[in-house]
Short mmCIF file of C-alpha atoms in Angstrom, two decimals:
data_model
loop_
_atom_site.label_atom_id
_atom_site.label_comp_id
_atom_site.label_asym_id
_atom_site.label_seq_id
_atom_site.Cartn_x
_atom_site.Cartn_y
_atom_site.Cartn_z
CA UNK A 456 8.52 -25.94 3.39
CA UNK A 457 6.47 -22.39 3.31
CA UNK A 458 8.31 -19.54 2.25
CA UNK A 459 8.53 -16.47 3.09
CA UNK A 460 5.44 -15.18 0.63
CA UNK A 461 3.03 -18.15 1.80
CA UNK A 462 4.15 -17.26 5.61
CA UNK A 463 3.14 -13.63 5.12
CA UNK A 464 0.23 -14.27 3.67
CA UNK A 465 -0.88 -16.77 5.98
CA UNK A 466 0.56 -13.84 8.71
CA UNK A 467 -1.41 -10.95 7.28
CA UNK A 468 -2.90 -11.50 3.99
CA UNK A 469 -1.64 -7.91 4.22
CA UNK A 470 -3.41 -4.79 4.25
CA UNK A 471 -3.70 -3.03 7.43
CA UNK A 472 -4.01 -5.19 10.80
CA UNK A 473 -3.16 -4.50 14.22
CA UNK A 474 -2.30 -8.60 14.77
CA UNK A 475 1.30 -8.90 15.81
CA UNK A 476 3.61 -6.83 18.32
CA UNK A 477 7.09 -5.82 18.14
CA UNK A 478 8.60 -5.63 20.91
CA UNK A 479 11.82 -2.99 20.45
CA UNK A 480 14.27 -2.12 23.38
CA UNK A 481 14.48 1.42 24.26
CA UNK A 482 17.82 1.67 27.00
CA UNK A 483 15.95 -0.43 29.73
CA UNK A 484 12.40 -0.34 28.94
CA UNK A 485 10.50 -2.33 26.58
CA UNK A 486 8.09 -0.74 24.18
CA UNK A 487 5.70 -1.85 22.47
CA UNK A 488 5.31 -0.70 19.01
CA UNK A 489 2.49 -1.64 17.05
CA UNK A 490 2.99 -3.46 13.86
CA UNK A 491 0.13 -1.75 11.37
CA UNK A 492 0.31 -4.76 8.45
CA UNK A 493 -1.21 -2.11 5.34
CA UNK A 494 0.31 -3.24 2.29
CA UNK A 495 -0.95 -2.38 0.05
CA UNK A 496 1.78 -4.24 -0.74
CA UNK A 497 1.11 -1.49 -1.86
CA UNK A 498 2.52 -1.65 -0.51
CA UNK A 499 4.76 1.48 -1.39
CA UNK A 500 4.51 2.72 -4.83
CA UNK A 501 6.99 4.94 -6.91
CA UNK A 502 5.21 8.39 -5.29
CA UNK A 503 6.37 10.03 -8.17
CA UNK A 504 4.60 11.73 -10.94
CA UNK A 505 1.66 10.34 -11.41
CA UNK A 506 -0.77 10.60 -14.87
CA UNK A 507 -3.64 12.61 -15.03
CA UNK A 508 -6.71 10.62 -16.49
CA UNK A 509 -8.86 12.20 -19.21
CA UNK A 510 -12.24 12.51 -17.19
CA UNK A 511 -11.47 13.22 -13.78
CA UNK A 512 -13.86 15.87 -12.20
CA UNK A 513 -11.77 17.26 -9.63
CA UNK A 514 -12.32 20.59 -8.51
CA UNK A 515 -9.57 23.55 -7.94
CA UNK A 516 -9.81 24.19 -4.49
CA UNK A 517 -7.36 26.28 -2.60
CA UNK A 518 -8.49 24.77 0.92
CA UNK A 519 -7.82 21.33 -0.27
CA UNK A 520 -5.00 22.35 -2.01
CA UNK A 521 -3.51 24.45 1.14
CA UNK A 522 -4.35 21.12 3.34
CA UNK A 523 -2.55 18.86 0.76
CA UNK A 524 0.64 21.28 0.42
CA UNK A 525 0.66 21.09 5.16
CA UNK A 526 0.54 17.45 4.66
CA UNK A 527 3.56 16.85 2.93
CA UNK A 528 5.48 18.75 4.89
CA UNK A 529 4.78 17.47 8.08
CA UNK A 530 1.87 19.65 9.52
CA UNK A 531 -0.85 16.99 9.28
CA UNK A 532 -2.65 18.91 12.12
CA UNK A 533 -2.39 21.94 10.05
CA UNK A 534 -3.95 20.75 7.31
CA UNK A 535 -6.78 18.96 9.43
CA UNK A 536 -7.82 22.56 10.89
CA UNK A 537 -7.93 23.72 7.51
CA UNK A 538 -10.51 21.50 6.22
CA UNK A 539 -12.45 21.60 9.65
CA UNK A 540 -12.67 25.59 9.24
CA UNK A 541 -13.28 25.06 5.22
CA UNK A 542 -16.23 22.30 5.79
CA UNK A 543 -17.67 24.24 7.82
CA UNK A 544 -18.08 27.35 5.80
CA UNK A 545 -18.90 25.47 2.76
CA UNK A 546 -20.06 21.50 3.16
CA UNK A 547 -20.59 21.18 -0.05
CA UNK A 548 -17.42 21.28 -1.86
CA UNK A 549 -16.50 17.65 -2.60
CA UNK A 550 -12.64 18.03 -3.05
CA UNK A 551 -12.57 19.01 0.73
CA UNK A 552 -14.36 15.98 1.84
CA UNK A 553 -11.69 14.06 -0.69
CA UNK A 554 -8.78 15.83 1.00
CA UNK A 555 -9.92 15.29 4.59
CA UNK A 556 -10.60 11.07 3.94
CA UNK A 557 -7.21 11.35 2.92
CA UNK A 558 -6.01 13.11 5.90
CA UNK A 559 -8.06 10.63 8.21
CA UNK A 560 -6.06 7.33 7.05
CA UNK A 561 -2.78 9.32 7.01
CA UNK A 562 -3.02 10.07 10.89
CA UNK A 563 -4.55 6.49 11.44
CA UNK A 564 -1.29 4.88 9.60
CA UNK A 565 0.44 7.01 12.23
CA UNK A 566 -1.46 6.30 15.75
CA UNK A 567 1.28 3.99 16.27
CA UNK A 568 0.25 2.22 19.92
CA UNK A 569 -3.69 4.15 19.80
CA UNK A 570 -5.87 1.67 20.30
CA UNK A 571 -7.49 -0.11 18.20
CA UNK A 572 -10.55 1.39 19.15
CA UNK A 573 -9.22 4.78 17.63
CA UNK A 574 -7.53 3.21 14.38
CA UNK A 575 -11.30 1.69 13.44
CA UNK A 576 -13.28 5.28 14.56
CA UNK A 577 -10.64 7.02 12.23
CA UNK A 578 -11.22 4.55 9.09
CA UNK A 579 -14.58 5.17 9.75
CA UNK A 580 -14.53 8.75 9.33
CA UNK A 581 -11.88 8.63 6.67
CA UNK A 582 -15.15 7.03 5.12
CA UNK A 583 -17.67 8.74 5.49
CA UNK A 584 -15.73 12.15 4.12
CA UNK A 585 -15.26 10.21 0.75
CA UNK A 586 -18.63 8.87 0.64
CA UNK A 587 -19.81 12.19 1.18
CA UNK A 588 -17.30 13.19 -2.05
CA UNK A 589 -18.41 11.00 -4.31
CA UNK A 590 -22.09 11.85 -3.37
CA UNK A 591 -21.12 15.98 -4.30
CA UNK A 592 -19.29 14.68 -7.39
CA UNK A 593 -20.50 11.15 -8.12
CA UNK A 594 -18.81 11.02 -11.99
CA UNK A 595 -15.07 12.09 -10.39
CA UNK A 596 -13.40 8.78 -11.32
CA UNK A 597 -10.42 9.78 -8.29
CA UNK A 598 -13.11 9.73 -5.67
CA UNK A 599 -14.94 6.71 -6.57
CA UNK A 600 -11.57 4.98 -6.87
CA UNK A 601 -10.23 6.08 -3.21
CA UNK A 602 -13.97 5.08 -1.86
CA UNK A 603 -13.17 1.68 -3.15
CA UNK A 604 -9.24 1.10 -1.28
CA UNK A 605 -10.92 2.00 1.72
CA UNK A 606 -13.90 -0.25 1.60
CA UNK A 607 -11.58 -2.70 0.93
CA UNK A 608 -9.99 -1.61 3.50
CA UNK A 609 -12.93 -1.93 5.86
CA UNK A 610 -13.82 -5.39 4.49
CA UNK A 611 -10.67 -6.88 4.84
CA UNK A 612 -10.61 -5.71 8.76
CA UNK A 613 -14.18 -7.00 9.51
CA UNK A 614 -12.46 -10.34 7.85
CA UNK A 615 -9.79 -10.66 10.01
CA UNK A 616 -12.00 -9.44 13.30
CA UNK A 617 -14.44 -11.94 13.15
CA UNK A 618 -17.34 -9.66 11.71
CA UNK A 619 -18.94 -9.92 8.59
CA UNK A 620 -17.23 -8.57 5.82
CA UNK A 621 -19.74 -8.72 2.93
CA UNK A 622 -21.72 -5.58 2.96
CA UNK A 623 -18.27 -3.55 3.08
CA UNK A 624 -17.05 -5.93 0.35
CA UNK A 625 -19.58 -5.24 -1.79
CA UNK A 626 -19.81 -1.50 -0.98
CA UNK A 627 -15.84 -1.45 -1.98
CA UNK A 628 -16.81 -2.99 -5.25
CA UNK A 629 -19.16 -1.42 -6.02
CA UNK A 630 -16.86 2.11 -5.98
CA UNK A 631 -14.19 0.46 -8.16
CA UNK A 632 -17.20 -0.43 -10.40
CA UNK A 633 -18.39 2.79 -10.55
CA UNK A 634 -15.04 4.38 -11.24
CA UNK A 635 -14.54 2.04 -13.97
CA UNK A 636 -17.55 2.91 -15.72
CA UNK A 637 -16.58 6.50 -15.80
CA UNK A 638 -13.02 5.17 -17.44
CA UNK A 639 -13.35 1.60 -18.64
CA UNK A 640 -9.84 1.82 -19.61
CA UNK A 641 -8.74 2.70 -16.01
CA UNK A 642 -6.90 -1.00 -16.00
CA UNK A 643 -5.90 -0.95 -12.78
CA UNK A 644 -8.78 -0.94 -10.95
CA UNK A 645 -10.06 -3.90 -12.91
CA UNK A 646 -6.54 -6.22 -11.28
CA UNK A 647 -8.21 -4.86 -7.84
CA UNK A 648 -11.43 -6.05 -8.81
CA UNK A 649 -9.92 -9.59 -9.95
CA UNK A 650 -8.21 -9.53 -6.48
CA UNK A 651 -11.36 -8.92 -4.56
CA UNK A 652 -13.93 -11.19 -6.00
CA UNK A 653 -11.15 -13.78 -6.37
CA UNK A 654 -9.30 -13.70 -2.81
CA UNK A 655 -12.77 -13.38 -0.93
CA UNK A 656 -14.90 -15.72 0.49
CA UNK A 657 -18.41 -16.62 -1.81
CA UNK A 658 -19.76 -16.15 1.65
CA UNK A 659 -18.37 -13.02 2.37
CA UNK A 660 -18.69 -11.60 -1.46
CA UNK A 661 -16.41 -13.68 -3.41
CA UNK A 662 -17.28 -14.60 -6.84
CA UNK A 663 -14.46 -16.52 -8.75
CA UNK A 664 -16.64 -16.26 -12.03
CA UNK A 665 -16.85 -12.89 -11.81
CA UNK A 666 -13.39 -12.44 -11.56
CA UNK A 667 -12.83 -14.92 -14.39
CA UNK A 668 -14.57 -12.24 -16.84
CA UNK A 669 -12.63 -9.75 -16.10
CA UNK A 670 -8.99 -11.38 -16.25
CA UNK A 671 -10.18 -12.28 -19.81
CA UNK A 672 -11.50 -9.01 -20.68
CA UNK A 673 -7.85 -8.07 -19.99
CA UNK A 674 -6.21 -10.98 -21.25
CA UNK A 675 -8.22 -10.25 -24.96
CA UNK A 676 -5.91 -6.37 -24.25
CA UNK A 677 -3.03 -8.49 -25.31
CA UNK A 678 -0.78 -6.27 -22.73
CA UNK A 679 1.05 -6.99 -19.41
CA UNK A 680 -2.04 -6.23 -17.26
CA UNK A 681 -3.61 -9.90 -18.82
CA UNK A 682 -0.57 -11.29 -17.97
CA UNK A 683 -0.99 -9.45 -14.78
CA UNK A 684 -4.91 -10.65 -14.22
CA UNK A 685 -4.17 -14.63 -14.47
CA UNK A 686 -1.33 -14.52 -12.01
CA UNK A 687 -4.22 -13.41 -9.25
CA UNK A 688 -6.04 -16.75 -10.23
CA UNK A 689 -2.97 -19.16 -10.36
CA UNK A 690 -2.94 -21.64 -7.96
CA UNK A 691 -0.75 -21.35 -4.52
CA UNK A 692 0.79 -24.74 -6.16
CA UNK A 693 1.91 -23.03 -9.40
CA UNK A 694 5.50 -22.09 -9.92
CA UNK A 695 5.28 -18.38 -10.07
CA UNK A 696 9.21 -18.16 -11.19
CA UNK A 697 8.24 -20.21 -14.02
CA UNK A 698 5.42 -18.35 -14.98
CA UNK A 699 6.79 -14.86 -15.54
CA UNK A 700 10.17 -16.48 -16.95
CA UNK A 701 7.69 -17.61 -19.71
CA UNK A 702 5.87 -14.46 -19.64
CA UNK A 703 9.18 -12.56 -20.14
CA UNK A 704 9.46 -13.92 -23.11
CA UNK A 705 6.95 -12.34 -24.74
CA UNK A 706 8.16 -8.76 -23.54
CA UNK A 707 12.00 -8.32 -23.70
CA UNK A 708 12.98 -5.40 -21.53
CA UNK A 709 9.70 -4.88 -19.99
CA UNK A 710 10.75 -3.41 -16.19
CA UNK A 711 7.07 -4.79 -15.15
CA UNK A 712 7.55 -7.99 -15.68
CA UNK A 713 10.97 -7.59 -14.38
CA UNK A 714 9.41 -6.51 -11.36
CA UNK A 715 7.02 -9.33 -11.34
CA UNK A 716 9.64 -11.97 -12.07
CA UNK A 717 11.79 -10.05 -9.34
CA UNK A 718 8.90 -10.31 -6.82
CA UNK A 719 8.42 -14.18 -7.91
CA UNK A 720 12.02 -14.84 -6.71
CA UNK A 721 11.14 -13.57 -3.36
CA UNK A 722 8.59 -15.28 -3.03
CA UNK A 723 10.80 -18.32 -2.95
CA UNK A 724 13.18 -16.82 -1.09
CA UNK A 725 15.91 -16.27 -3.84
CA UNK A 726 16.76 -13.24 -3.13
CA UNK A 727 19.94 -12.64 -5.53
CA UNK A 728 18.05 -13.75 -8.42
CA UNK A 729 15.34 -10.74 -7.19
CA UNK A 730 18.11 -8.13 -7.00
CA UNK A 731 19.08 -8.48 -10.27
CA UNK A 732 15.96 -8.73 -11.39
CA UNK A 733 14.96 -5.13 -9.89
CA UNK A 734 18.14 -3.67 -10.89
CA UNK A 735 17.75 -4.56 -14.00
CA UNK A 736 13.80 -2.83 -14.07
CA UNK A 737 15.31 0.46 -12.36
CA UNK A 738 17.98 0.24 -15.67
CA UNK A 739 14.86 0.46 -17.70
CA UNK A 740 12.84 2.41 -15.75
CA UNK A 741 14.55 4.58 -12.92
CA UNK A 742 11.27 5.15 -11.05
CA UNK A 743 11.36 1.09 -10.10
CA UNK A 744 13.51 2.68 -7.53
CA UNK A 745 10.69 1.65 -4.68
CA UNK A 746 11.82 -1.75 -5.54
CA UNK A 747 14.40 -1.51 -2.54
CA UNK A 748 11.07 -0.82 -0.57
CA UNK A 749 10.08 -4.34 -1.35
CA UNK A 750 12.98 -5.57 -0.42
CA UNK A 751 13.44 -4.05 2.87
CA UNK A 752 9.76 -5.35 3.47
CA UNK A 753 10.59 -8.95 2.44
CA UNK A 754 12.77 -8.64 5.11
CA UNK A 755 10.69 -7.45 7.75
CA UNK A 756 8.85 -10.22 7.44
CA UNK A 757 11.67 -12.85 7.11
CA UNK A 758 13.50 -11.12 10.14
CA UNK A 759 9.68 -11.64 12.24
CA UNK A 760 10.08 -14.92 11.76
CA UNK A 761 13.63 -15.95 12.86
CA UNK A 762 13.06 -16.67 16.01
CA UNK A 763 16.22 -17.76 17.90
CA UNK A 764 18.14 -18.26 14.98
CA UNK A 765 20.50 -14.68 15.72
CA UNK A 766 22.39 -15.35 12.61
CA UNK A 767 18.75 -15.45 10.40
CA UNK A 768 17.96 -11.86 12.41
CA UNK A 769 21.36 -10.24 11.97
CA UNK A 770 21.13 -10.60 8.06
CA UNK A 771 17.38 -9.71 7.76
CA UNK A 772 18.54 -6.65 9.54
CA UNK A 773 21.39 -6.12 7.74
CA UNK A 774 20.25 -6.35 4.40
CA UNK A 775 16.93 -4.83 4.98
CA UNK A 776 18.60 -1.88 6.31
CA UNK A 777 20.75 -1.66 3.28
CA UNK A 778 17.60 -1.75 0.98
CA UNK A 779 15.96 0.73 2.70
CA UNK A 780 19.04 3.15 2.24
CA UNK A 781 18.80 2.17 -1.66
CA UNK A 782 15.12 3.57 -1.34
CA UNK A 783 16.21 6.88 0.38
CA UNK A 784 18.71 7.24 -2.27
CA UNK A 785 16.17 8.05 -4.73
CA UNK A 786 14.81 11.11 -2.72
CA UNK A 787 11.37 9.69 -2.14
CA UNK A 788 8.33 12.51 -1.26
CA UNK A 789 8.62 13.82 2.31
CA UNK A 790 6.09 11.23 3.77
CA UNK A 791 7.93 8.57 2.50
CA UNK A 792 10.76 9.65 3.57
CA UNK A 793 9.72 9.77 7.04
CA UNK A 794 8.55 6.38 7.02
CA UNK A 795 11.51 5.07 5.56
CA UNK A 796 13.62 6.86 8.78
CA UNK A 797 11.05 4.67 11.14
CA UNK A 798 11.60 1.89 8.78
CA UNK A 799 15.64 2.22 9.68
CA UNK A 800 14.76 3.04 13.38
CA UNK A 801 13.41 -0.04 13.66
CA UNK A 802 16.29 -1.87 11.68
CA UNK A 803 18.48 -0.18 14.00
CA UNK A 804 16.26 -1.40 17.41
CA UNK A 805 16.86 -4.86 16.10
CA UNK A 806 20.30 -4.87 15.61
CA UNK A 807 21.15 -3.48 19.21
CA UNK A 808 21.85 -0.22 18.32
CA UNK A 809 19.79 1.84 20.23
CA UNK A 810 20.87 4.99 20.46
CA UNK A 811 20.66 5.35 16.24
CA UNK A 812 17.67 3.40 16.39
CA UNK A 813 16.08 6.79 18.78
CA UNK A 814 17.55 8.74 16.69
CA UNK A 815 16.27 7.97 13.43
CA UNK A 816 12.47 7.46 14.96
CA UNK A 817 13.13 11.15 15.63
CA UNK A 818 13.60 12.50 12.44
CA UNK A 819 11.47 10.54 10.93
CA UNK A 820 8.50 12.46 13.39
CA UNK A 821 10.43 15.64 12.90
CA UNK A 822 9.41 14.93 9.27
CA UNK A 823 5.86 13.64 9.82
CA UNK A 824 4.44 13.64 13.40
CA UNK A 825 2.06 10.78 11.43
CA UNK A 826 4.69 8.69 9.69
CA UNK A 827 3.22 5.50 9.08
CA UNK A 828 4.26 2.75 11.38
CA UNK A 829 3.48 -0.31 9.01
CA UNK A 830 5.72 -2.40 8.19
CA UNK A 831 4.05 -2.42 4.52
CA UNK A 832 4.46 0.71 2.97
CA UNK A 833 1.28 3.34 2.72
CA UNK A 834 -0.28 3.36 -0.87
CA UNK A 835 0.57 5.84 -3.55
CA UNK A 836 -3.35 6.95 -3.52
CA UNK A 837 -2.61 8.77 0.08
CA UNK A 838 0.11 10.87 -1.22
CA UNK A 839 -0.51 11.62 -5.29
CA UNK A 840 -1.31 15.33 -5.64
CA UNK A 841 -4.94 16.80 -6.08
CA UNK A 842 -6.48 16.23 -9.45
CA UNK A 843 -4.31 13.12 -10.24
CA UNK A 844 -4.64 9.31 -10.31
CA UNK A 845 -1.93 6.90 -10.53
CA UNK A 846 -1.62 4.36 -13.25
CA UNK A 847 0.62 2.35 -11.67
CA UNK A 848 -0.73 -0.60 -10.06
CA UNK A 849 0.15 -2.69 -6.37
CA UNK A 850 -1.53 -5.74 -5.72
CA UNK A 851 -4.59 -4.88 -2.68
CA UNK A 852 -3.75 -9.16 -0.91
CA UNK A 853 0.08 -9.51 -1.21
CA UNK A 854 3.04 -8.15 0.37
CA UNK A 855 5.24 -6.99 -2.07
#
């Protein structure tokens, strides 16, 4: 019998994809909101402080930075006019561009029921501004690196649309390259890399050797991300439970592979044995506190799926709504906050309850007109202040 990772995957293969519909009651008329599948699995990261690399590039900017301090509160709008007005007096200043690609995929994670028409046109832009970035500034490892998640980005939707994803593919590669020349021990990007010339088509890009190299350039690291790197290439047969129980072994206390054995559970549906997995990671390490994102999203997904079976919805609801308070809990940045209030909106429109179901959607675009409607969490590159780079790292092709 699938579970519930293999049925998402299958579902989405999750990044973002306008595929499925949700219909929600709201008093007597159905709406339909959009389910935006961008995981990033990202899906959510920790959004907290994030580590400055060594080399980075970035320029002090006070438009950017005005734009980026608008965004989080709210005033997306805001801080679009301000980069229109600063572009336009000075084109050449890349951290503008940087800022305004960021901007672009913010408001498309928000367009909620725009058509798709709209979501694709505002991709598009989001990247051409960071192409235009990287060309100002082509040794700024934080621009390279965002070029690549949205070529990815790009590819994966001309996958799932029928087109031809290759050139994008490539393109996307070919900026995660690039930033990992300019910090070769930027080990994140190469676990993207391993996903994207694994997980792709040879026809559409795909090169399984290639990917080989680099899961044992990190493998001879003798550190988690090896560890990390050969999980991408295990087979869909493989017990993945098994795996990072051995793995554990080897690191005693680690909250990563905590999180990894955690996420393994889920994937098999065990979900107890996934709590305490995560608590035990957040003991460690108290920013593991997105977790509870996770597990709100596994349940999403499971809840999708029920069907008839009330009893199946009722807990998915229950539970996931319960998560996502967890999350909230841990005062999460002001975008994520929003989307976790749509997250519990929607919890909330499931369970019947529609007057706190409104009510939530509300504050959550009181918070953010552009609150992402995915039901994968945006990606901590959206949201990270200017002139930082996470180190953490969320797997581009699975769910949580």
């Amino acid at each position: 019998m699938p579970t519930i990772l293999s049925r998402s995957r299958l579902l989405i293969n999750n990044i973002l994809l306008i595929i499925s519909q949700e219909a929600v009651m709201k008093k007597s008329n159905v709406i339909t909101i959009v389910c935006i599948l961008f995981v990033v699995s990202s899906i959510g990261a920790s959004y907290n402080k994030s580590v400055c690399g060594p080399d980075l590039g970035q320029e002090l900017d006070s438009a950017a930075q005005k734009a980026y301090d608008l965004r989080m509160q709210g005033k997306v709008d805001d801080a679009k006019a301000v980069l229109e007005q600063a572009i336009l007096q000075n084109p050449n200043n890349a951290a503008t561009h940087y800022e305004f690609a960021r901007i672009q995929l913010h408001r498309a994670l928000g367009i909620g029921i725009g058509s798709r028409e709209v979501l694709f046109d505002m991709i598009s832009d989001a990247k051409n501004q960071i192409n235009k970035a990287v060309e100002l500034n082509p040794k700024n490892v934080i621009y390279n690196f965002f070029s690549g998640h949205i070529g990815f980005l790009q590819a994966y939707l001309s996958l799932m649309t029928g087109d031809e994803p290759k050139e994008k593919l490539l393109e996307a590669i070919g900026a995660f390259e690039s930033a990992l020349k300019l910090q070769p021990d930027y080990y994140p990007v190469i676990l993207y890399l391993i996903e994207l010339y694994s997980q792709f088509p040879e026809e559409s890009g795909g090169d399984k050797s290639k990917a080989e190299q680099y899961v044992l350039q990190l493998e001879g690291i003798g550190n988690v991300f090896g560890d990390k790197a050969r999980s991408i290439l295990l087979p869909e047969e493989v017990d993945k439970v098994d795996y990072w129980q051995k793995v554990q072994k080897k690191y005693e206390g680690n909250a990563d592979i905590l999180e990894e054995l955690g996420k393994a559970y889920l994937g098999v549906d065990k979900v107890d044995s996934a709590v305490y997995c995560f608590n035990k990671a957040i003991e460690i390490d108290s920013e593991k506190k997105f977790l509870f994102l996770d597990l709100s999203i596994y349940y999403s997904f499971l809840g999708m799926r029920a069907g008839d079976n009330k009893e199946l919805l009722k807990k998915c609801v229950m539970s996931g709504d319960s998560a996502i308070v967890r999350y909230i809990e841990s005062k999460p940045i002001h975008p994520m906050l929003a989307y976790s209030f749509g997250v519990r909106g929607k919890f909330k429109f499931f369970s019947g309850d529609q007057e706190q179901g409104q009510t939530l959607i509300k504050e959550a675009e009181t918070l953010d007109p552009y609150f992402s409607r995915a039901t994968g969490a945006p990606r901590e590159e959206l949201f990270i202040p200017i002139g930082e780079i996470s180190k953490k790292h969320r797997y581009l092709m699975r769910p949580f």
